Coordinates of C-alpha atoms in Angstrom, one line a residue:
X477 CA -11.5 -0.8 -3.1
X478 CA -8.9 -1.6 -6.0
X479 CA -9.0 -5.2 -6.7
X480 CA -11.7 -6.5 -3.9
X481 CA -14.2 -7.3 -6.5
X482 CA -11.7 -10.3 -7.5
X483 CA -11.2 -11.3 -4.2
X484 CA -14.4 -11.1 -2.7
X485 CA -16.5 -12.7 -6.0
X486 CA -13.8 -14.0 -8.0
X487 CA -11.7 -16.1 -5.8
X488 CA -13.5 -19.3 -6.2
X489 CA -13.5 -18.7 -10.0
X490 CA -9.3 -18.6 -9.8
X491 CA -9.6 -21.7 -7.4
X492 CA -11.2 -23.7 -9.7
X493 CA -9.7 -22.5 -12.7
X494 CA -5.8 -22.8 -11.6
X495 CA -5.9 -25.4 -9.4
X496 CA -8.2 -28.0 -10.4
X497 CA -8.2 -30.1 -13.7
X498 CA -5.0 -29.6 -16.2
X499 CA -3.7 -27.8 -13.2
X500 CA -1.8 -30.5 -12.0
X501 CA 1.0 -29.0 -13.7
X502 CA 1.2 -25.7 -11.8
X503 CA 3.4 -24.8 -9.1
X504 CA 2.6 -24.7 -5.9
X505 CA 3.5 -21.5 -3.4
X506 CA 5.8 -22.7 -0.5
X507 CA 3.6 -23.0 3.1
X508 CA 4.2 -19.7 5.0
X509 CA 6.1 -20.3 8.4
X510 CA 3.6 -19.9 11.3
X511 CA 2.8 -16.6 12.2
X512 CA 3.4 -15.1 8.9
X513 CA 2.3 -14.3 5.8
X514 CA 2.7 -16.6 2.8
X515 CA 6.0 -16.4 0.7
X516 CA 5.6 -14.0 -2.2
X517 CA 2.8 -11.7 -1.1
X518 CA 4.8 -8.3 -1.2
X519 CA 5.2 -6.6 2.6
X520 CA 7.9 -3.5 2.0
X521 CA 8.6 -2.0 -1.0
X522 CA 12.2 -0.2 -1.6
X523 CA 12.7 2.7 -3.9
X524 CA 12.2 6.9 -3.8
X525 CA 9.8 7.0 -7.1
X526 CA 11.5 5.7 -9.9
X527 CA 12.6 2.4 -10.0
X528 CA 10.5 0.0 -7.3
X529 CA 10.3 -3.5 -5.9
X530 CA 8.2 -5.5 -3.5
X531 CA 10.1 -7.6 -1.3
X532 CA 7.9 -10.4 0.5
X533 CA 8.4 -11.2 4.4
X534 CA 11.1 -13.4 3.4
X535 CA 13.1 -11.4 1.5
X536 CA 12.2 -12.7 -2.1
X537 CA 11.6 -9.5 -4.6
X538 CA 8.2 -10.4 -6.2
X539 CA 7.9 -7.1 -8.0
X540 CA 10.5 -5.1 -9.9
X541 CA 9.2 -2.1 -11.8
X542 CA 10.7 0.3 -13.9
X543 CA 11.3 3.5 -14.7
X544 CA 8.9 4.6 -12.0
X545 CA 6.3 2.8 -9.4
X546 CA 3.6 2.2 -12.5
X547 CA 6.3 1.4 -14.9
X548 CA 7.3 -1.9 -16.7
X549 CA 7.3 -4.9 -14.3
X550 CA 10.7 -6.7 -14.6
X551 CA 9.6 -9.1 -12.2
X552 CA 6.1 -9.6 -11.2
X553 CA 4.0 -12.4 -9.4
X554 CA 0.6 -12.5 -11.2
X555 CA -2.2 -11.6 -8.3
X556 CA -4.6 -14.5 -10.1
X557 CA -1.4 -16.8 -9.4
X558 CA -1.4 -15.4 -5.8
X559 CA -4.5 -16.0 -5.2
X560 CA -4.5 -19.7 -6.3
X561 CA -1.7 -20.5 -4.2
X562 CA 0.3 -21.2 -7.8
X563 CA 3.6 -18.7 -7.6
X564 CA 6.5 -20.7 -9.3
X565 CA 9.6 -19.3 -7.8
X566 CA 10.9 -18.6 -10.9
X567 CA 8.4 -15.1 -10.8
X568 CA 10.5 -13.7 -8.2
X569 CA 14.4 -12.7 -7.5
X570 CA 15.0 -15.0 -4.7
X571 CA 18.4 -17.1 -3.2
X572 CA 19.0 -20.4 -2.3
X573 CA 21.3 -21.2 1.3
X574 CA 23.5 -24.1 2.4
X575 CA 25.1 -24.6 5.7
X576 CA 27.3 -27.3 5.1
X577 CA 26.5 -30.5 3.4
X578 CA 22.7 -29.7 4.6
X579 CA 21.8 -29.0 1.1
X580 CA 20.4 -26.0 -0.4
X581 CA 17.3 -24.4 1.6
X582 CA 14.6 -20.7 -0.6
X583 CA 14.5 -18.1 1.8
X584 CA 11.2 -18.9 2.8
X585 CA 12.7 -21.9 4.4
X586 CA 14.5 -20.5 7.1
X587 CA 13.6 -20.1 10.9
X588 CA 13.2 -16.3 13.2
X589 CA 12.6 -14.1 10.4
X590 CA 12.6 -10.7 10.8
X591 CA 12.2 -7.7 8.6
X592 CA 12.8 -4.0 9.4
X593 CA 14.0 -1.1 7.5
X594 CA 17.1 1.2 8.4
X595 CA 16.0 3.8 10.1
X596 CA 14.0 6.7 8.6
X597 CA 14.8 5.0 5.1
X598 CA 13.5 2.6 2.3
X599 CA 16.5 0.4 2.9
X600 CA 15.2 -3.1 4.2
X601 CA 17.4 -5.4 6.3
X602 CA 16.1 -8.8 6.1
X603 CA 17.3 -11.7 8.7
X604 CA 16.8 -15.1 9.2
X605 CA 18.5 -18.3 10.8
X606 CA 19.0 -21.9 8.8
X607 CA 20.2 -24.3 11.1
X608 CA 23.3 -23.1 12.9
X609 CA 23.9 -19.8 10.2
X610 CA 22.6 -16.7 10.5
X611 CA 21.7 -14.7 7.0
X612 CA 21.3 -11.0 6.3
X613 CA 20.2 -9.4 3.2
X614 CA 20.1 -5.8 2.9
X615 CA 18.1 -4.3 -0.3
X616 CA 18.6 -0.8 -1.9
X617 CA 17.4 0.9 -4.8
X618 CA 19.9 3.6 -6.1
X619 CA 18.2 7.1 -5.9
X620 CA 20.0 8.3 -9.2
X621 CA 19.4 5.2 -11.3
X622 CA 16.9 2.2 -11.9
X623 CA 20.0 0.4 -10.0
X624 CA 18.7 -2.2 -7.4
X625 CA 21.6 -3.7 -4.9
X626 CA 21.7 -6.8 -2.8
X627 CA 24.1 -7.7 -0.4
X628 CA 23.8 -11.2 1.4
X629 CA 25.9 -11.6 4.6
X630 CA 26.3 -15.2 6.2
X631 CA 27.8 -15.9 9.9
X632 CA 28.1 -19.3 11.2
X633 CA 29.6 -19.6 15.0
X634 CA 29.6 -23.2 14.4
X635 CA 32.2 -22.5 11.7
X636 CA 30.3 -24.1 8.8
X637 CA 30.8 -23.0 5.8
X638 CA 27.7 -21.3 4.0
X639 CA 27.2 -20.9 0.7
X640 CA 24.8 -18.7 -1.6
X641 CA 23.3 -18.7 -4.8
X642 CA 20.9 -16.8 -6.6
X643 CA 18.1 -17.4 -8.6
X644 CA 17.6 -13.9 -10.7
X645 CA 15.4 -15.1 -13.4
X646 CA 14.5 -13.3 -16.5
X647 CA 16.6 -10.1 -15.1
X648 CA 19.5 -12.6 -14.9
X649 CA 21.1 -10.4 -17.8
X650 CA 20.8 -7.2 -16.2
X651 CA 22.6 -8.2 -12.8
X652 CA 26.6 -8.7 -11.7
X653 CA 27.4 -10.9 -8.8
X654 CA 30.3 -10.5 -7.0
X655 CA 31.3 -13.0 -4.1
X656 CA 32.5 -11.2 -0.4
X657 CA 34.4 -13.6 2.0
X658 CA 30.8 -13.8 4.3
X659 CA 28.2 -13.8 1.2
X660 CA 27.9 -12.3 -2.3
X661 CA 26.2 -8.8 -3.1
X662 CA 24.4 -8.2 -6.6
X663 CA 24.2 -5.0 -8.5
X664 CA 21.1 -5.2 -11.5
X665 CA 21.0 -2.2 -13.6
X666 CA 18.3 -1.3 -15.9
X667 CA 18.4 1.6 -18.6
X668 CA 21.8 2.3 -18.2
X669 CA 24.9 0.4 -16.9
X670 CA 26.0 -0.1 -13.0
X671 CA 29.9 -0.1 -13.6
X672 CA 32.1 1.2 -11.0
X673 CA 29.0 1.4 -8.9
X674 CA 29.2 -1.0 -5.5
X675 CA 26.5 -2.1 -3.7
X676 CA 27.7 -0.2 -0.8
X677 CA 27.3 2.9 -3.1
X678 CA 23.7 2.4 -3.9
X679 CA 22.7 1.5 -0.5
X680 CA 24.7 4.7 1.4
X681 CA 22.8 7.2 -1.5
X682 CA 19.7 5.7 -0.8
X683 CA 19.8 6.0 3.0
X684 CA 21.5 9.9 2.8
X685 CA 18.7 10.6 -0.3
X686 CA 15.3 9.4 2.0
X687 CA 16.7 10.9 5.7
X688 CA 17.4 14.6 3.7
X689 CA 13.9 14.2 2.3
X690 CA 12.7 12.9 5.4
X691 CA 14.3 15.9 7.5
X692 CA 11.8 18.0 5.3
X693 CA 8.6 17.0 7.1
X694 CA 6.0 19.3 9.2
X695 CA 6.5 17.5 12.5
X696 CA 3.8 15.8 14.5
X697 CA 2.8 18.4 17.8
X698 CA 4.4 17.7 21.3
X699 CA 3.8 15.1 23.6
X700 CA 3.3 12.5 20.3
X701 CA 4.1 8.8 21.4
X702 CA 7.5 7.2 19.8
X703 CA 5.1 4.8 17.7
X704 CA 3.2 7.7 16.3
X705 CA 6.3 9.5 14.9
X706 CA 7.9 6.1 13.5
X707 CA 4.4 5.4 11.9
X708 CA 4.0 8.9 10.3
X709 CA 7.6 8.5 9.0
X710 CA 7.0 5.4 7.3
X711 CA 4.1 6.2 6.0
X712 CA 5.7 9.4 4.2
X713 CA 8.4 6.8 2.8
X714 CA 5.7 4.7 1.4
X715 CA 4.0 7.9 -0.5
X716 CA 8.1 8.7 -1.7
X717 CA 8.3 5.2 -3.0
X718 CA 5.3 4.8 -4.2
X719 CA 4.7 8.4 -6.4
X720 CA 6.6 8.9 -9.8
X721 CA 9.2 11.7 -8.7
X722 CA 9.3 12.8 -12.5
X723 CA 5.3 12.5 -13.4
X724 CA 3.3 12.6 -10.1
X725 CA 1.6 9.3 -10.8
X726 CA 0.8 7.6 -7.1
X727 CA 0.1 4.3 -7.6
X728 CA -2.2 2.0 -5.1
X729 CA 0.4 -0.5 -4.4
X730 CA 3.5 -2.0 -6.0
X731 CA 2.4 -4.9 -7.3
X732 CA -0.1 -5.9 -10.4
X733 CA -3.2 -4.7 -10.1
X734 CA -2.6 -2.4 -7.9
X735 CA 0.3 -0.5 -9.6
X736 CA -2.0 2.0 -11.2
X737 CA -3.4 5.3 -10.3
X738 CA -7.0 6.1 -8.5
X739 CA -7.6 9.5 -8.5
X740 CA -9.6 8.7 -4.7
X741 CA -6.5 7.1 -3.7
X742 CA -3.9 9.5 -5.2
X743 CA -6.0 12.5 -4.2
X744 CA -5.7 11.5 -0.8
X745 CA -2.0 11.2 -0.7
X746 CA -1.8 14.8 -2.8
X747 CA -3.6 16.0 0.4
X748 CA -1.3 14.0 2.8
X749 CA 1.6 15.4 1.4
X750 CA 0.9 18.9 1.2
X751 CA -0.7 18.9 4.9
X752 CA 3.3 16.9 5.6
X753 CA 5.3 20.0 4.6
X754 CA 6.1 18.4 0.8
X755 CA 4.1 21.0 -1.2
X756 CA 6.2 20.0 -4.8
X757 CA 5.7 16.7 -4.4
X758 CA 1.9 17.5 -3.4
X759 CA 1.1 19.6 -6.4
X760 CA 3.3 17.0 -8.9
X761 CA -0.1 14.2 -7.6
X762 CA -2.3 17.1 -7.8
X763 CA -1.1 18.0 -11.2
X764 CA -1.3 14.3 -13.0
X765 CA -5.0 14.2 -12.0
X766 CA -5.5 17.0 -13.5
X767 CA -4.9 15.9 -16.7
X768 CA -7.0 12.5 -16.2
X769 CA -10.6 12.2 -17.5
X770 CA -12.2 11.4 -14.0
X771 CA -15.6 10.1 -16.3
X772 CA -13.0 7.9 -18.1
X773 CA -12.8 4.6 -15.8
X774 CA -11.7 3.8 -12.3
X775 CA -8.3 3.8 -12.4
X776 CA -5.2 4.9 -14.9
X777 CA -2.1 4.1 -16.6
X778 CA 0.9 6.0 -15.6
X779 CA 0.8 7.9 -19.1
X780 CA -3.0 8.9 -18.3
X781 CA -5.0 6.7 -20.2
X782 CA -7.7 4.9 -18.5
X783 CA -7.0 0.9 -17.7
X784 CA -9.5 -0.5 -20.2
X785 CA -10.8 -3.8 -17.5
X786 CA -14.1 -2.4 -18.0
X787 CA -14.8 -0.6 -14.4
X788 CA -17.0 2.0 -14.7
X789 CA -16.1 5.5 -13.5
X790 CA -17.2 5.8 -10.1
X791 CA -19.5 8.4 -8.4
X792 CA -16.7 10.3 -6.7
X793 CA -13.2 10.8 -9.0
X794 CA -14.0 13.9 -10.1
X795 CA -14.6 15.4 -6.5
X796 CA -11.6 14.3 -5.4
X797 CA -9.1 15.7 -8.1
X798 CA -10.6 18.8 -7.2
X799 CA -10.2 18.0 -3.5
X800 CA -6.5 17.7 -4.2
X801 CA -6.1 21.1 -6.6
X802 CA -7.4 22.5 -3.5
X803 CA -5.3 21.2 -0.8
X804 CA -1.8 22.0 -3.3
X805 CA -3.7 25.9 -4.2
X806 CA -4.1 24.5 -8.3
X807 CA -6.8 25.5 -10.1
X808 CA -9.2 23.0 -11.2
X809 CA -10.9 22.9 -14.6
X810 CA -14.3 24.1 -14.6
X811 CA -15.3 21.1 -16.6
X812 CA -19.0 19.8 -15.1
X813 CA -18.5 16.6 -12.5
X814 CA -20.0 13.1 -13.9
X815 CA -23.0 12.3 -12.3
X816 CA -23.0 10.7 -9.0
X817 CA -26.3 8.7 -8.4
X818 CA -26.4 5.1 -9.6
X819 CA -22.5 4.9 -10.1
X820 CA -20.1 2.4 -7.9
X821 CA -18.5 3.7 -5.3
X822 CA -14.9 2.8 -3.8
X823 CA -16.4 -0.6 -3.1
X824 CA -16.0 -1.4 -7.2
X825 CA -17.9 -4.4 -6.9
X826 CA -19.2 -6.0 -10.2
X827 CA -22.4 -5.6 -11.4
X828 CA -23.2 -3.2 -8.2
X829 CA -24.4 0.6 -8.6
X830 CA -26.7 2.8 -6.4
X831 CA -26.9 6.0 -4.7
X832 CA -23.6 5.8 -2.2
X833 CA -22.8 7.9 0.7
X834 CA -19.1 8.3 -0.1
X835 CA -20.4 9.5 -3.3
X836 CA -23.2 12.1 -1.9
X837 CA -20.8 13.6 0.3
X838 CA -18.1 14.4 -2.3
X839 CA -21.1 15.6 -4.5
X840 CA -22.3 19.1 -4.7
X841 CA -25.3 17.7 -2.9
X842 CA -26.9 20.0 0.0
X843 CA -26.5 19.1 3.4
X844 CA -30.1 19.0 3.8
X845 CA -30.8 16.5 1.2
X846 CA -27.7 14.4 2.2
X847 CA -29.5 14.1 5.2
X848 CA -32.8 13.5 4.0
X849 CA -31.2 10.1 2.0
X850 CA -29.0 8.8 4.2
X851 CA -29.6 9.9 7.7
X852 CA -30.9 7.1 10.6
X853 CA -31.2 7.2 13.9
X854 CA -28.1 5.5 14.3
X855 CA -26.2 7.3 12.0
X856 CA -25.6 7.9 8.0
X857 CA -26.6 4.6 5.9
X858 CA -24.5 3.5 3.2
X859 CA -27.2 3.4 0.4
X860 CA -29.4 6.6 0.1
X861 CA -32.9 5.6 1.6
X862 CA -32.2 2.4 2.7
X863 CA -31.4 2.2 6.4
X864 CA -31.0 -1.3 6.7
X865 CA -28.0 -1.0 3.9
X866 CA -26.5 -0.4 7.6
X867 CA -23.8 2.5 8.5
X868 CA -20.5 3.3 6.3
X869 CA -17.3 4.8 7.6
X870 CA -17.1 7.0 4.4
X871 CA -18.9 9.6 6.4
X872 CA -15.5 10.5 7.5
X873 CA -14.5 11.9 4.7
X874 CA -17.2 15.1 5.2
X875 CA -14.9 16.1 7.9
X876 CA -11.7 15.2 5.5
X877 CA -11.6 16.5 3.0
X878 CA -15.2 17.8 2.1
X879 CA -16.0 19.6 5.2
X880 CA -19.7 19.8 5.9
X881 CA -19.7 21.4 9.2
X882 CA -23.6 20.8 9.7
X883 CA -23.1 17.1 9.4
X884 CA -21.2 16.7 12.4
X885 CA -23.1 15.4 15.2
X886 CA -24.4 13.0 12.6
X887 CA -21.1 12.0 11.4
X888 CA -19.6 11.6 15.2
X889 CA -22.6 9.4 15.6
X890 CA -21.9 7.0 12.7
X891 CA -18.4 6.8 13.3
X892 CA -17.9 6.2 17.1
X893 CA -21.0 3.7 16.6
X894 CA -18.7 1.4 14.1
X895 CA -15.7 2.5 16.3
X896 CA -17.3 0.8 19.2
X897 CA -17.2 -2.4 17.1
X898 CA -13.3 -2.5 15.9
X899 CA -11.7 -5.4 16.0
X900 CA -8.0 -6.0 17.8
X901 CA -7.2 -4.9 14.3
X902 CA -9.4 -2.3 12.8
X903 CA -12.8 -1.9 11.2
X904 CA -14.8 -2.9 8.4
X905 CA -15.6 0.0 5.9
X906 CA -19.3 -0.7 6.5
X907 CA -21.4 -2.6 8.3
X908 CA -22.9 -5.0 5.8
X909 CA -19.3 -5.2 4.7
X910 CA -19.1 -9.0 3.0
X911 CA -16.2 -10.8 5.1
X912 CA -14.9 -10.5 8.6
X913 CA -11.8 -8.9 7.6
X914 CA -10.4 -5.6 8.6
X915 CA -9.2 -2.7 6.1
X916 CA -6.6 -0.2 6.9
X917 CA -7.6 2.6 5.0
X918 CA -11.1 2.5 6.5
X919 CA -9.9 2.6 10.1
X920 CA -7.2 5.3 9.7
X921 CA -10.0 8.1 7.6
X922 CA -12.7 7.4 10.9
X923 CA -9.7 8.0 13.1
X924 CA -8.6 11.2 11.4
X925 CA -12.5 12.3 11.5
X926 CA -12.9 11.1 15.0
X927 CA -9.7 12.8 16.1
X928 CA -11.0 16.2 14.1
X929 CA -14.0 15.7 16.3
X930 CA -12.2 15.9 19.2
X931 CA -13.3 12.2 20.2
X932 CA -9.8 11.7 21.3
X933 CA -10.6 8.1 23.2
X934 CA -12.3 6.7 19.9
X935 CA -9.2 8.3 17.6
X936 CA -6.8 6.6 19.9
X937 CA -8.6 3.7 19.9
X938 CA -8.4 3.1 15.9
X939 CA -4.9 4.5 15.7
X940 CA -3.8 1.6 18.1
X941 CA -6.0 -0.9 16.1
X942 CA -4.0 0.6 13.4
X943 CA -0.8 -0.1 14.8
X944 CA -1.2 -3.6 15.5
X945 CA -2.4 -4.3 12.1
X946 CA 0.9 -2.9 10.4
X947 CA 4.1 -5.6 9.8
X948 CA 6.4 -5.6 11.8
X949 CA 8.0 -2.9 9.5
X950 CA 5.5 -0.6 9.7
X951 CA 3.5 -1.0 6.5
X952 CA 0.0 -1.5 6.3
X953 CA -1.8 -3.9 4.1
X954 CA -4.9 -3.5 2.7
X955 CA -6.7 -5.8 4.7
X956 CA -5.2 -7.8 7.8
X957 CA -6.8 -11.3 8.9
X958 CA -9.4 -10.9 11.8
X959 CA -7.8 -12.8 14.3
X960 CA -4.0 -13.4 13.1
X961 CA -3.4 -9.5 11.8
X962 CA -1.4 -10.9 9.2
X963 CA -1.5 -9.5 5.8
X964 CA -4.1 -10.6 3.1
X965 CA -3.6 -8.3 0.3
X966 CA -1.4 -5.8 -0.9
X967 CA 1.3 -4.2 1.3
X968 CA 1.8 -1.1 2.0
X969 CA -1.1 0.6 0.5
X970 CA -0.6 4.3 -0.4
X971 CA -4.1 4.9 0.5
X972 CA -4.3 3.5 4.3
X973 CA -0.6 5.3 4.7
X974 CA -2.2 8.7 3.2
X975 CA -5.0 8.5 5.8
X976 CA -2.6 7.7 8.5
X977 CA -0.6 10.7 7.8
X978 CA -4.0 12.7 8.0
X979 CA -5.1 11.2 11.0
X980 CA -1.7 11.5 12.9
X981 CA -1.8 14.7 12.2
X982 CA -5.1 15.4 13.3
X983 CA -4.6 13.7 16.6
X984 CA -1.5 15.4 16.9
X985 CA -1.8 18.9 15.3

């Protein structure tokens, strides 16, 4: 999925190639405080769809993109840096704290951090503790203008003083400090100018803005758990933020890499959105895919065009755009669908190609000969006529979105068979899966299917697995570690929030 092919078979290459030799010379990332993730891999992202940011779990921004989700990045910490352990600090918006004559001490450096957004909002409150000081850092994005506001507040019952400063970077020119009696709040405007705006400004719109589009949604049924409901909120927040409110483009994730459009991914939030209650939004997704060329490439630019990185077109794209015109009532183009067979699947792994499940069941292929390929006696394989390619969760996705009623038993089979198997965290996507690791997106699609099912116990099961693996937030990374459920790649992803919504709502009709 996305960028896995670079972490699963390129890693080692980026070791070696940005750490070792001349690399001497390269920064090193700060050590992550036990118990979380490392400083400048993105956890929350602020914004409503035009201007975005990442915010790590320290309260760094380490991506700042403009004018929407897939736009320009202002600020950006290079993934291949990321993955080296080479962020300089000067790739992110960050401040600097002294209590007293300590000296001055990054964010990363302080002690009980915690991280949580205002309620049913994308405003995140930020806090931490150096030495006797307590520091607060609230973060809006203006939902009128590409207007991002910080406000720092410092209490110290020891009566020390406290001092801030902030490190801004390359945006240095687009920002206004102003110094408050307990801290300093910053105002960076981009495309336009922030005078006469205050920081409390931006970040009252933005609450009122995301609670009057949250107040919108189709509510979860009766009897739903407190945890369900604040997890289907966030998760709508994360599709708000992270779709182009002018253009429809959904991107992946708000960082590089990532901050591009899948028409699997996108299609999926399309449907999520429309089954919420938000059928403009739904149709705005469902109408940007329309206009891609699903035989182009794998994933797109925010104006359309294909991301030249040479990843073929997979086996599925097409099938899904029109999955989405369906779930928004759009009419697709009758253009014929790319082939299927011997094209990647949403694995994108290098060099790899064969005849996929996920593929097979968005084709046009009969039920009959689905079966004949990929069915086992344990379930539905992953590669058509190999069995021992093991099962794949995909066959969750003919029960969402391409129903394939006949399939069933089979399907319930597969999936309560790799459900039996989760992790405290979550499954694999498949069994022969390379790493231990778990993957959101695959856990919440079997738990909408196995909730669809009516395997309520094995649904529940997953949906938990689910919750443990979000931040403390609420977002969900891509993948979590298998024993720490700390984030390893980019968070939130639209596509594990999508099928969280779906499967929510399947559980809870």
């Amino acid at each position: 999925m996305h960028p896995r092919r670079l972490t699963i078979l390129v890693w080692p290459l980026l070791l070696a190639g940005l750490v070792s030799g001349s690399s001497r010379a390269d920064p090193r990332t700060p050590a992550a405080i036990p118990g979380q993730p490392a400083p400048f891999l993105g956890t929350a992202v602020l914004g409503s769809g035009g201007l975005t940011a990442a915010v790590d779990a320290y309260g760094d921004i380490v991506e700042l993109r403009s004018p929407g989700p897939a736009g320009t990045p202002l600020v950006s910490v290079p993934f291949r840096r990321q993955l080296a352990g080479s962020v300089a600090a000067t790739n992110v918006l960050t401040a600097d704290i002294e209590v007293g004559r300590s000296g001055t001490r990054p964010l990363w450096q302080g002690r009980d951090q915690t991280q949580r957004y205002r309620r049913g909002s994308n405003v995140l409150v930020t806090r931490a503790r150096f030495g006797a000081a307590n520091v607060e850092l609230t973060d809006a994005v203006d939902p009128r203008r590409a207007v991002f506001a910080r406000r720092i507040v410092t209490s110290s019952p020891a009566g020390l003083p406290v001092r801030v400063r902030l490190r801004l970077g390359d945006v240095a020119r687009h920002c206004a400090e102003r110094r408050l009696s307990n801290g300093l709040e910053v105002l960076c405007s981009f495309h336009g100018s922030s005078r006469g705006t205050t920081t409390g400004e931006v970040i009252h719109r933005a609450l009122a803005a995301d609670r009057r589009w949250l107040s919108r949604a189709r509510p979860l049924g009766k009897g739903t758990p407190a945890w369900t409901r604040a997890a289907y909120e966030r998760s709508l927040l994360v599709l708000r933020a992270l779709t182009d409110r002018q253009t429809g483009a959904q991107i992946a994730g708000p960082r590089d890499f990532w901050a591009y459009v899948w028409p699997r991914d996108a299609a999926t939030g399309a449907i999520a959105l429309a089954a919420s209650g938000y059928a403009d939004e739904a149709r705005r997704v469902a109408r940007f895919l329309l206009g891609l060329d699903p035989s182009a490439g794998a994933r797109f630019q925010a104006d359309g065009s294909v991301v030249d990185d040479g990843r073929p077109a997979p086996g599925d794209s097409a099938a899904w755009i029109e999955a989405a015109a369906r779930a928004t009532r759009l009419r697709a183009d009758k253009r014929p669908r790319p082939p299927w067979r011997g094209r990647q699947d949403y694995r994108e792994r290098d060099g790899e190609s064969a005849d996929y499940l996920g593929n097979a069941v968005a084709s046009r292929l009969s039920d009959a000969a689905l079966m004949r390929s990929f069915a086992s006696p344990r379930g539905l394989s992953r590669h058509g006529g190999d069995s021992a390619s093991g099962l794949d969760s995909a066959a969750a996705w003919a029960v969402v979105p391409f129903g394939r009623p006949a399939l069933r038993p089979t399907i319930a089979r597969t999936l309560a068979s790799l459900a039996s198997n989760a992790t405290l965290y979550g499954i694999r996507p498949a069994e022969r899966w390379p790493g231990p690791n778990p993957w959101t997106a695959a856990t919440a699609w079997s738990a909408a299917a196995l909730a669809r099912l009516g395997d309520r116990k094995a649904a529940n099961h997953l949906l938990e697995a689910l919750h443990r693996a979000a931040t403390p937030a609420g977002l969900l990374p891509e993948r979590v570690g298998l024993t720490s459920g700390l984030p390893l790649s980019t968070t939130p992803l639209a596509w594990s929030h999508a099928w969280q919504i779906l499967a929510l709502r399947a559980r809870w009709p």
